[in-house]
Coordinates of C-alpha atoms in Angstrom, one line a residue:
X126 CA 0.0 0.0 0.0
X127 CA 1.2 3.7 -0.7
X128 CA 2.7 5.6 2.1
X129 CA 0.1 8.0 3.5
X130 CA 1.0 11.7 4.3
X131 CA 0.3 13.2 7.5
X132 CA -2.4 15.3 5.6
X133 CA -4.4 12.6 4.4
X134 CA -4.5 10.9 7.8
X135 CA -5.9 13.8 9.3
X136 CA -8.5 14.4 6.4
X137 CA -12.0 12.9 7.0
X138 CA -12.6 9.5 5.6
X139 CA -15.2 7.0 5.3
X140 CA -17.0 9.2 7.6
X141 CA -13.9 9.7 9.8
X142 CA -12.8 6.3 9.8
X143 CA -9.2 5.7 8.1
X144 CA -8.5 1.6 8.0
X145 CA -6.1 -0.3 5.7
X146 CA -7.1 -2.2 2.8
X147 CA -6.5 -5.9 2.8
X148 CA -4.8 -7.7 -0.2
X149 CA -5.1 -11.5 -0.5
X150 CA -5.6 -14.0 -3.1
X151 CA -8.4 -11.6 -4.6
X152 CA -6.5 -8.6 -5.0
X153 CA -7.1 -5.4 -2.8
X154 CA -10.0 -4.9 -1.2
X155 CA -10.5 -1.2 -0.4
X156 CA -13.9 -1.2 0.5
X157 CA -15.5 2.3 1.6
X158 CA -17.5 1.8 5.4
X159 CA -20.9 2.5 5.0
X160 CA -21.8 1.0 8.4
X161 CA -22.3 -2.6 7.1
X162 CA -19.0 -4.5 7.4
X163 CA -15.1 -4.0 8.2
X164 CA -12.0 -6.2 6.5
X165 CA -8.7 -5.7 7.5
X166 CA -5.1 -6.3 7.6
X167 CA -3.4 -7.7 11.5
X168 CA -0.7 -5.1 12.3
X169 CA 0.8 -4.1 15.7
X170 CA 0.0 -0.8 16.8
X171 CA 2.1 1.7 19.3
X172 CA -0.5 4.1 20.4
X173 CA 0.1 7.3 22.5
X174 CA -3.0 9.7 23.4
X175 CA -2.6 12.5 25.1
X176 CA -5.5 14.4 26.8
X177 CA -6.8 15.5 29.9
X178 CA -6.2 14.3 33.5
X179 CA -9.7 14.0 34.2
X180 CA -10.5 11.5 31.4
X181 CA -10.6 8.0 31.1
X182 CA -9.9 6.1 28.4
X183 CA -10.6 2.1 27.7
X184 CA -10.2 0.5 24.6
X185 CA -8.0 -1.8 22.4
X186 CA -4.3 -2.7 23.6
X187 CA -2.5 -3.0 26.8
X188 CA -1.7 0.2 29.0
X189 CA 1.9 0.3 29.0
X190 CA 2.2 3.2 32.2
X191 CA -0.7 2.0 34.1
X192 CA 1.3 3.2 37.3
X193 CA 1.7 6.8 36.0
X194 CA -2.2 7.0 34.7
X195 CA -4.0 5.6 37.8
X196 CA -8.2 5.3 36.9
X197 CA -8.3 1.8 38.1
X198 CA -5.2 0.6 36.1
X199 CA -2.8 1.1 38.7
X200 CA -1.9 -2.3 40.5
X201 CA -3.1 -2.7 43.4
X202 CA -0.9 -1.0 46.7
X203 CA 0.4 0.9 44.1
X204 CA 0.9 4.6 44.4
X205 CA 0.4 6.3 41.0
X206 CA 2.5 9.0 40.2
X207 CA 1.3 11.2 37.3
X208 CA 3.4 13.9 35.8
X209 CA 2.8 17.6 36.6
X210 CA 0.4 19.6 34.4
X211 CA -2.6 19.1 32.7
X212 CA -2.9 16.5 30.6
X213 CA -1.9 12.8 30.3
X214 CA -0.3 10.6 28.0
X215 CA -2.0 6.9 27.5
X216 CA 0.7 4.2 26.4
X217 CA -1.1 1.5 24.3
X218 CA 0.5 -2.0 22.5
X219 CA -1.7 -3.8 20.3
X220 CA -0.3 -6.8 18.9
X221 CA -1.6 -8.8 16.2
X222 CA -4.8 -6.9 15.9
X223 CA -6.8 -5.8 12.3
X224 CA -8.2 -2.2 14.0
X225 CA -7.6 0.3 17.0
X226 CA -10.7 1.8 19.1
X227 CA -10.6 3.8 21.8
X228 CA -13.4 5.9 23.9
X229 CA -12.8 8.7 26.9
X230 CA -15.2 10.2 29.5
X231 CA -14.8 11.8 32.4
X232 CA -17.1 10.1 34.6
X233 CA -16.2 6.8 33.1
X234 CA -16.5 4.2 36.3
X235 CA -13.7 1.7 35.5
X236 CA -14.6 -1.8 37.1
X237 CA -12.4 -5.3 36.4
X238 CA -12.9 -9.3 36.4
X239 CA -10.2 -11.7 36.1
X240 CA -11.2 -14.2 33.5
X241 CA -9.6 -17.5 32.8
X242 CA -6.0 -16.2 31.3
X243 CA -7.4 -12.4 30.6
X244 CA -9.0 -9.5 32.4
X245 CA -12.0 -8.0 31.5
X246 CA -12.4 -4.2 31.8
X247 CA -15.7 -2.6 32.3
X248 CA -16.4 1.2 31.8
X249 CA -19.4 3.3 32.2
X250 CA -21.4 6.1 33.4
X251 CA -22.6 4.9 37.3
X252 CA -26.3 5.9 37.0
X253 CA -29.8 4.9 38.5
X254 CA -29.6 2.3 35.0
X255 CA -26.5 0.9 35.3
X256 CA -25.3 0.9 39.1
X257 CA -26.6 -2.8 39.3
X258 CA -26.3 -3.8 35.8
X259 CA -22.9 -3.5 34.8
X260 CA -21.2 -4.9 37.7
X261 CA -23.8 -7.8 37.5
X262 CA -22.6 -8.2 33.6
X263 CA -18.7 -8.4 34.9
X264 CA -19.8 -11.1 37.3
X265 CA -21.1 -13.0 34.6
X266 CA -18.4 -12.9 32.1
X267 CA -16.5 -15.8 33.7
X268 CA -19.7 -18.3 33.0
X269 CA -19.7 -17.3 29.4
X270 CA -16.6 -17.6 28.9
X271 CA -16.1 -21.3 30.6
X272 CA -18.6 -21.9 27.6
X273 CA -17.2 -20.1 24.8
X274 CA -13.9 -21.5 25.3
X275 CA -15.2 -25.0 25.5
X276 CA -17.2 -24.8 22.4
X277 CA -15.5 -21.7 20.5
X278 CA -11.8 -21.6 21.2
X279 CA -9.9 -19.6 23.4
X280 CA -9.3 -16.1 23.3
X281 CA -5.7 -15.3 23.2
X282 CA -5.4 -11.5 24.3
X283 CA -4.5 -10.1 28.3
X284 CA -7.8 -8.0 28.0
X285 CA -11.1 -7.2 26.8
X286 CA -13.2 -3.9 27.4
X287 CA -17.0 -3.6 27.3
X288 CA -17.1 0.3 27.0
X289 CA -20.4 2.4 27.4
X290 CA -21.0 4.4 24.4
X291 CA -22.1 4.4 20.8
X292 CA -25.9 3.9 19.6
X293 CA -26.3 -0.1 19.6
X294 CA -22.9 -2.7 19.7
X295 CA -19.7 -2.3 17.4
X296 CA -17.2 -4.9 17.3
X297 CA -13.4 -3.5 17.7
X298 CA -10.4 -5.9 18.7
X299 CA -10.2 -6.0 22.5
X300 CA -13.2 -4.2 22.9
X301 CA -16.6 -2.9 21.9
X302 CA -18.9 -0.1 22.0
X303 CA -22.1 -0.7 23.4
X304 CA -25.3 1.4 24.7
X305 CA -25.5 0.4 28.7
X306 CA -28.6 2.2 30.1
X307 CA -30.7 -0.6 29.6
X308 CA -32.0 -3.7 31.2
X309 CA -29.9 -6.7 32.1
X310 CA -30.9 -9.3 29.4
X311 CA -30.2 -6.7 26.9
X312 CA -26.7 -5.4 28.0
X313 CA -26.1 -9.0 28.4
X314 CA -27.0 -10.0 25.0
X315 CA -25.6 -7.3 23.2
X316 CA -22.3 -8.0 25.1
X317 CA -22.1 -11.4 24.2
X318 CA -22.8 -10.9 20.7
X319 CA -19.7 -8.2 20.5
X320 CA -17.9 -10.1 22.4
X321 CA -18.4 -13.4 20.0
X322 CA -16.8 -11.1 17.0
X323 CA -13.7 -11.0 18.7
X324 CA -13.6 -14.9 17.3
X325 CA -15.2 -14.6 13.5
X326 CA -14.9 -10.5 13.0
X327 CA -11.2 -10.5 15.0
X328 CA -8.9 -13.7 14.7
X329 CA -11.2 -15.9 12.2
X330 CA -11.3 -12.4 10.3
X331 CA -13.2 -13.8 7.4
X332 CA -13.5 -11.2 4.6
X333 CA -16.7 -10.0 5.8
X334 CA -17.7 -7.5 3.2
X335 CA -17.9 -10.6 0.8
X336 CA -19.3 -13.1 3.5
X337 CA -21.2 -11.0 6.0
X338 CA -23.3 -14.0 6.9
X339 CA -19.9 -16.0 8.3
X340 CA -19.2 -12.9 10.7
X341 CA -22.8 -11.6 12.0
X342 CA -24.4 -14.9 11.2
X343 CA -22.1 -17.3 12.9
X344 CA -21.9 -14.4 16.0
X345 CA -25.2 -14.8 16.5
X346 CA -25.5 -18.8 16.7
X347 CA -22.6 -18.3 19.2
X348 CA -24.4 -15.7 21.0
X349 CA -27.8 -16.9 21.5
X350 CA -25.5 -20.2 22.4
X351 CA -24.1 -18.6 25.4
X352 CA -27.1 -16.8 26.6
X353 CA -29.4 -19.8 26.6
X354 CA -26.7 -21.9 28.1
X355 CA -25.5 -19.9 31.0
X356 CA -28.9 -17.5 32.0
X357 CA -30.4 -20.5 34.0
X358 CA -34.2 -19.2 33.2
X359 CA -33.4 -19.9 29.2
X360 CA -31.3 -23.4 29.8
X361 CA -33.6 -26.0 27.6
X362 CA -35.0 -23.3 24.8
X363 CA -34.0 -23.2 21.6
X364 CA -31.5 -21.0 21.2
X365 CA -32.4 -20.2 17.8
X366 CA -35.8 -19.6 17.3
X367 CA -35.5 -15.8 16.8
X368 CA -33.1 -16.9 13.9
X369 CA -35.2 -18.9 12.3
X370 CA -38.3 -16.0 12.7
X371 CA -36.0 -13.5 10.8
X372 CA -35.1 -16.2 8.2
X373 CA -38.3 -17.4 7.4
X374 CA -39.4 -13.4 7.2
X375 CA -37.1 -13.0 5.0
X376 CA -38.3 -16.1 3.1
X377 CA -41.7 -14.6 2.6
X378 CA -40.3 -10.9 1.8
X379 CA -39.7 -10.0 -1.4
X380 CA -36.3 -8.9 -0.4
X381 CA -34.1 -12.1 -0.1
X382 CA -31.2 -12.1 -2.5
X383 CA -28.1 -15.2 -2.4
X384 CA -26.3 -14.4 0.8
X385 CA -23.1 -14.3 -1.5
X386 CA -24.3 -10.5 -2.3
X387 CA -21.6 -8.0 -1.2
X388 CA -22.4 -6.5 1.8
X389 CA -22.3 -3.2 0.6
X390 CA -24.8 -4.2 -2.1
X391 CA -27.9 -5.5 -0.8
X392 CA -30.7 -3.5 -2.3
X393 CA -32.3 -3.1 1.8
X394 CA -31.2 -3.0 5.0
X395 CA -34.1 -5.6 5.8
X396 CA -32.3 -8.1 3.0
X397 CA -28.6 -7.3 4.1
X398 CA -29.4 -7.7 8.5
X399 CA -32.2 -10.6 8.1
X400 CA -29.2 -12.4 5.6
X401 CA -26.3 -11.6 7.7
X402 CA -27.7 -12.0 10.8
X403 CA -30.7 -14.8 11.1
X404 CA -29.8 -16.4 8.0
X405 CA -26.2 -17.2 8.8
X406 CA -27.3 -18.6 12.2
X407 CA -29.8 -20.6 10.8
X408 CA -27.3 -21.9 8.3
X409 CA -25.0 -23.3 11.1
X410 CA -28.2 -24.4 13.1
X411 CA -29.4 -26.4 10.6
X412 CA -25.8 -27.9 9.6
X413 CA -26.0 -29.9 12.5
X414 CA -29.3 -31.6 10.9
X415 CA -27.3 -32.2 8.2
X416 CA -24.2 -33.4 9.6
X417 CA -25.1 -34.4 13.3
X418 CA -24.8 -31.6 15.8
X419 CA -21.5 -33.2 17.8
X420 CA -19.8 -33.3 14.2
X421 CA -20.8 -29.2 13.9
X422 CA -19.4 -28.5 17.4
X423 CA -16.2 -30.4 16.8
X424 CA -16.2 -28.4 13.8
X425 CA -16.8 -25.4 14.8
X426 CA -13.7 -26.0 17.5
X427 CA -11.5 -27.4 14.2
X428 CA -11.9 -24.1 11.8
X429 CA -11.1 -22.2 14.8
X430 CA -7.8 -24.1 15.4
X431 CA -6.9 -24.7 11.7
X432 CA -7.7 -20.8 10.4
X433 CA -7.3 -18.7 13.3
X434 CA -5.4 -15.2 11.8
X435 CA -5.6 -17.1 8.0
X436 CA -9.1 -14.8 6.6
X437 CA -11.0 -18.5 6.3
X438 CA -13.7 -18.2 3.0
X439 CA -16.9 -20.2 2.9
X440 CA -14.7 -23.1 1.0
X441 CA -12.4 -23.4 3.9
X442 CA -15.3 -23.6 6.8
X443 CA -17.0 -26.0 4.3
X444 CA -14.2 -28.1 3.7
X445 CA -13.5 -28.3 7.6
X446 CA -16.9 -29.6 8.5
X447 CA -16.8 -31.9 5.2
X448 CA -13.5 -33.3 6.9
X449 CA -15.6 -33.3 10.7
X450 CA -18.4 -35.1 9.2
X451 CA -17.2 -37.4 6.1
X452 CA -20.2 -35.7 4.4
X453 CA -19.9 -34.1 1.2
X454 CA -21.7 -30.3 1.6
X455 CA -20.8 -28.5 -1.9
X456 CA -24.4 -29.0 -2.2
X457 CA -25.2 -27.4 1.1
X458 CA -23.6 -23.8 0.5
X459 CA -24.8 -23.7 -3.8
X460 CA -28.7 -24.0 -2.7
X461 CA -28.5 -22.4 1.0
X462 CA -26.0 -19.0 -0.2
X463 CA -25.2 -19.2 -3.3
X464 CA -29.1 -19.1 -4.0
X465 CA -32.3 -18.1 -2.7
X466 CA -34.0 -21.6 -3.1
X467 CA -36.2 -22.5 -0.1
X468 CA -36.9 -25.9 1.8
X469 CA -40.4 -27.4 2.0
X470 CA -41.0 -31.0 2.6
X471 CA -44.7 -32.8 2.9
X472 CA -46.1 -35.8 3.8
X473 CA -48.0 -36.6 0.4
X474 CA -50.4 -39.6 0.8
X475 CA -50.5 -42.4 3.6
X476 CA -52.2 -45.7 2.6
X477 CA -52.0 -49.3 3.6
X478 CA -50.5 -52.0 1.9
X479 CA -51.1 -54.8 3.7
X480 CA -49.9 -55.5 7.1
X481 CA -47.4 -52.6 6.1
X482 CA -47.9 -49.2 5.5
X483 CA -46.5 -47.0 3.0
X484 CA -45.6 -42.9 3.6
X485 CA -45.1 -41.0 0.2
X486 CA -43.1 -37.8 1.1
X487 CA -42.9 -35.1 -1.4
X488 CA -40.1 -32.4 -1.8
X489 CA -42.3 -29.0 -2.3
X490 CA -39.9 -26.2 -2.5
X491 CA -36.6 -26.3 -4.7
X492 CA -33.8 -27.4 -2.1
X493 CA -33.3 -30.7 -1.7
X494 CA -32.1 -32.1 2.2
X495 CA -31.5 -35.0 3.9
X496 CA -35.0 -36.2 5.9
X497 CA -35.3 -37.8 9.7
X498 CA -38.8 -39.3 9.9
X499 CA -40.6 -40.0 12.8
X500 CA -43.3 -42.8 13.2
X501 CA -44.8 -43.1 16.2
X502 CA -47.4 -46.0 17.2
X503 CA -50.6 -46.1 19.3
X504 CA -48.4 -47.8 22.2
X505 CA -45.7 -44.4 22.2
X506 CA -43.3 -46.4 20.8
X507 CA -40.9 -44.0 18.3
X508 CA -39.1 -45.4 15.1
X509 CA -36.8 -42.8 13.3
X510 CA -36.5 -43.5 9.4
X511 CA -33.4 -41.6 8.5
X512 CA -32.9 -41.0 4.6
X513 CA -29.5 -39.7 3.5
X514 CA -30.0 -37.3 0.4
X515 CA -27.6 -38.6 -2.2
X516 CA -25.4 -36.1 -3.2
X517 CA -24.1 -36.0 0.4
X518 CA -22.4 -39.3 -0.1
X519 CA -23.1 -40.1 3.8
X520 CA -24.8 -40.2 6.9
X521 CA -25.0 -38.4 10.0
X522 CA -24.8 -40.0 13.0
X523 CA -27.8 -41.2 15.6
X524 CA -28.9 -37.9 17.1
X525 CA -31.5 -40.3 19.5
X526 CA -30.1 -43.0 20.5
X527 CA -33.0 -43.9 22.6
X528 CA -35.0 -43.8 19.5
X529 CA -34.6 -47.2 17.3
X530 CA -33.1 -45.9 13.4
X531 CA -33.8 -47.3 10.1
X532 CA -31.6 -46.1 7.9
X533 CA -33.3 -45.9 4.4
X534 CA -32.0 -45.6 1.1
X535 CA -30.9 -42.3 -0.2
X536 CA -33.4 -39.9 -1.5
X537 CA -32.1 -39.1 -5.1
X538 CA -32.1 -35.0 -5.6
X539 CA -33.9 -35.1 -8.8
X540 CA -36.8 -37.0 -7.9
X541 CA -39.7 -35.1 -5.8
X542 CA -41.3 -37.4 -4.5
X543 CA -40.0 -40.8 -2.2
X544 CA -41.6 -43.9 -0.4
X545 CA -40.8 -45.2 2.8
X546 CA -42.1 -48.5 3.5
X547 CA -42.8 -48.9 7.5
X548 CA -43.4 -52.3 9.4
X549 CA -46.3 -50.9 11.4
X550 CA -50.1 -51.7 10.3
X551 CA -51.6 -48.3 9.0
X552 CA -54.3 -48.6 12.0
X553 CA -51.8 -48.9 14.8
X554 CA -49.9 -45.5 13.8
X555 CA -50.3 -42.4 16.3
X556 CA -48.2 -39.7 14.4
X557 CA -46.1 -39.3 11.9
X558 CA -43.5 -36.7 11.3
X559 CA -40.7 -34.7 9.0
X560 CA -38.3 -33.7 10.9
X561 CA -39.4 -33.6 14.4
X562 CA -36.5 -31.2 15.7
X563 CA -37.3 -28.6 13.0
X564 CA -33.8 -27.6 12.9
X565 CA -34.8 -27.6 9.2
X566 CA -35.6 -24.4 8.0
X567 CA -38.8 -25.5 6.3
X568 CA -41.0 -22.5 4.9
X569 CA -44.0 -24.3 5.7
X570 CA -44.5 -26.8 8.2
X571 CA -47.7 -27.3 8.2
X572 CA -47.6 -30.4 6.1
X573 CA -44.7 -31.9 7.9
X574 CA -46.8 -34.2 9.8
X575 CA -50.0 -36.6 9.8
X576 CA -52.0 -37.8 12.8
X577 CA -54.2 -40.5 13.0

C-alpha cells in the first residue's frame, strides 16, 4: 500500500474512519465503510494519546504506564505517580490486531474481572440504569466464557473492554462499544454478541464484506448459544428460534437475494441484517441436521484451530466440517448461499399395503435435504427413518439413541417425491413426522406431519 501523508490521515474518511485495505488471493480490497461490514489487515499498533487528567480512556491494547495514569489501572498497593500539568499521555500496544478503538469520558467508572487467562475491563457512566447492571454483567463474564472457550476456542489476548457508548454494539479488537442504560438481558445479549466477534470478526477475520453471513451470522448462533446456556431461566430453549423467525421473514419478503451478495450491495437494509444476521445462524443451526450436531461442534472448534489469523472463506469452513463429518456439503452452501431456493418438505399420501404401510413424502420447494422421519405407534413407541440425500455421499450419525433408526436408502435429488415402506399396520400409527427437531428451515411446516 502507498505511504500516506500526515495530511491525508488527518483528512476525513469514510466518515472519519481511516482503516487499511486488505490484499489477499483476490487482490485489494479497499472497500469504503458505510456502516455494514469491516476487512482488514493484523498489524501491531504503538498508540500514545494524550488528553486531559480527568478523562478515562478504555479501549483496544495494553496500557503500557498504568502506574503513572491511575483510573483503576494502577496495581493494586500501588501509588500512581502522574506527571505535573494538565494533561496525560495513555501508552497502548496492540499486537496482532486488524483495527484500533478507543473511547474517553470523564465520569467513566472503571470496574475489572479476572477471566480465565485475561481480564475483562468494564467502563461506564454509574447511573440509577447501570449501578446494578454492569457490575452484575462483569460477574457474569467468567460463566460465558467457561462456555465459549469449550465450544468456540480460546481467546488469546490479556484484555477485553466492554465500553459504554455508541448507539447499539460495534465490534473493535479487544473491545466494543455498546449502549448500557438498559436492562440486564439486553446489556447482556448485546455484550455477548460483540464479544463473540472477537472470534469470527477479530482472529477468524473472514472477509466480511464478501461473507457478511460468516461474521454476524455465525456471531449470532454463538451468542444466543451462550445466553441460553448460562442464563439459568433460558437453559432448555431453543436458542435459535428468533433466527429462524427472521429467516423465514425473510423467506416470505420480497427482499431475499443469495447471501453471497456484497455487503455493501444489498438492495435493503431488511435483506442485508435478516441475511447476515438470522440467516447465517440458521445456516449453522441447521448444519447440525445435516451433519449431526457433535460433528458441527467439533467443527466449529476445528476451523477455529486450523484458520485462526488465515481470513478462512466459505470453501475453507465447508471443507472443515466436510472433513468433521465425512459428508460431502458442496451441495449445502450452492442451494443455501449461493441461491435463494427454499426448503419445504410434505407428507404426500399415507395408505396401507397390507400389514405394512406406505408414507409418500414429497419435496415441495426447490432445495433438496437430507429427511429424519418419525413414526410413532398407538403404544408411544418412536421409530426414526433416516434418509440420507444422495449427493451427500453419507450419513450423520444417531442424534437419538434412545430412539430405534432405520436407515433408508438415499433420497435421489432429482426425484420429488419418495416412499418409505414402515413395518407398522396403517391402523396402529399415532403420528407421523418430517423432521421432528425442525432444525430444518422448512417455509412451511404445516404439512410436515399426519395424525391418526
Amino acid at each position: 500500500m502507498a505511504a500516506i501523508t500526515q495530511k491525508e490521515w488527518t483528512s476525513p474518511c469514510h466518515n472519519g474512519i481511516l482503516k487499511c485495505a486488505e490484499y489477499d488471493y483476490e487482490g485489494w480490497h479497499a472497500t469504503p465503510y458505510i456502516a455494514r461490514e469491516f476487512y482488514g489487515v493484523w498489524g501491531d499498533y504503538d498508540v500514545k494519546i494524550t488528553i486531559d487528567k480527568k478523562y478515562v480512556i478504555g479501549g483496544t491494547g495494553y496500557l503500557q504506564n498504568p502506574d503513572q495514569i491511575g483510573h483503576g489501572y494502577q496495581k493494586p498497593g500501588v501509588k500512581v505517580t502522574p506527571p505535573t500539568g494538565k494533561t496525560l499521555t495513555w501508552h497502548f500496544i496492540a499486537p496482532n490486531v486488524h483495527d484500533f478503538m478507543w473511547a474517553a469520558d470523564p465520569d467513566y467508572k472503571h470496574i475489572t474481572q479476572k477471566v480465565d487467562g485475561f481480564t475483562a475491563h468494564f467502563f461506564y457512566i454509574d447511573n440509577e440504569y447501570t449501578h446494578n447492571t454492569w457490575p452484575q454483567l462483569a460477574k457474569m463474564v467468567p460463566a460465558a466464557y467457561a462456555y465459549i472457550k469449550a465450544h468456540y476456542g480460546a481467546y488469546p489476548y490479556e484484555q477485553y473492554s466492554f465500553i459504554q457508548g455508541g448507539d447499539g454494539g460495534m465490534e473493535y479488537p479487544m473491545g466494543t462499544l455498546i449502549m448500557g442504560n438498559g436492562k440486564m438481558d439486553g446489556l447482556y445479549g448485546v455484550a455477548m454478541h460483540e464479544w463473540m466477534h472477537s472470534w469470527y470478526q477479530g482472529m477468524l477475520a473472514t472477509n466480511e464484506s464478501l461473507y457478511p453471513w460468516m461474521d454476524e451470522g455465525f456471531t449470532t448462533f454463538a451468542e444466543n448459544n451462550v445466553i441460553f446456556n448460562t442464563v439459568d431461566s433460558l437453559k432448555g430453549r431453543d436458542a435459535q428460534e428468533d433466527a429462524y423467525a427472521g429467516y423465514f421473514a425473510l423467506a416470505r419478503s420480497p427482499f431475499e437475494e443469495p447471501a453471497t451478495t456484497h455487503a455493501d450491495h444489498f438492495n435493503t437494509n431488511y435483506g442485508y441484517s435478516l441475511t447476515a444476521y438470522s440467516k447465517g445462524a440458521v445456516f449453522l443451526e441447521q448444519l447440525g441436521y445435516v451433519i449431526g450436531a457433535k460433528n458441527r461442534d467439533n467443527g466449529l472448534l476445528r476451523y477455529y484451530n486450523e484458520w485462526r489469523f488465515k481470513h478462512p472463506n466459505v470453501n475453507d469452513f465447508v471443507r472443515v466440517m466436510e472433513k468433521e463429518s465425512g459428508i460431502e456439503l458442496d451441495w449445502y452452501k450452492q442451494y443455501f448461499i449461493n441461491a435463494v431456493k427454499h426448503i419445504d418438505y410434505g407428507i404426500d399420501s399415507v395408505f396401507a399395503k397390507g400389514n405394512k404401510t406406505i408414507v409418500r413424502l414429497r419435496r415441495v420447494g426447490y432445495m433438496p435435504m437430507p429427511i429424519d422421519f418419525m413414526v410413532t405407534d398407538k403404544s408411544g413407541n418412536k421409530v426414526l427413518h433416516y434418509i440420507p440425500l444422495s449427493i451427500m455421499y453419507g450419513e450423520k450419525p444417531n442424534e437419538y439413541p434412545d430412539v430405534k433408526r432405520i436407515v433408508d436408502p438415499v433420497w435421489y435429488w432429482t426425484n420429488p417425491v419418495y416412499e418409505v415402506e414402515l413395518d407398522t399396520p396403517l391402523g396402529d400409527i399415532k403420528e407421523l413426522e418430517i423432521d421432528p427437531s425442525q432444525r430444518m428451515a422448512d417455509v412451511d411446516r404445516s404439512n410436515n406431519k399426519a395424525v391418526s
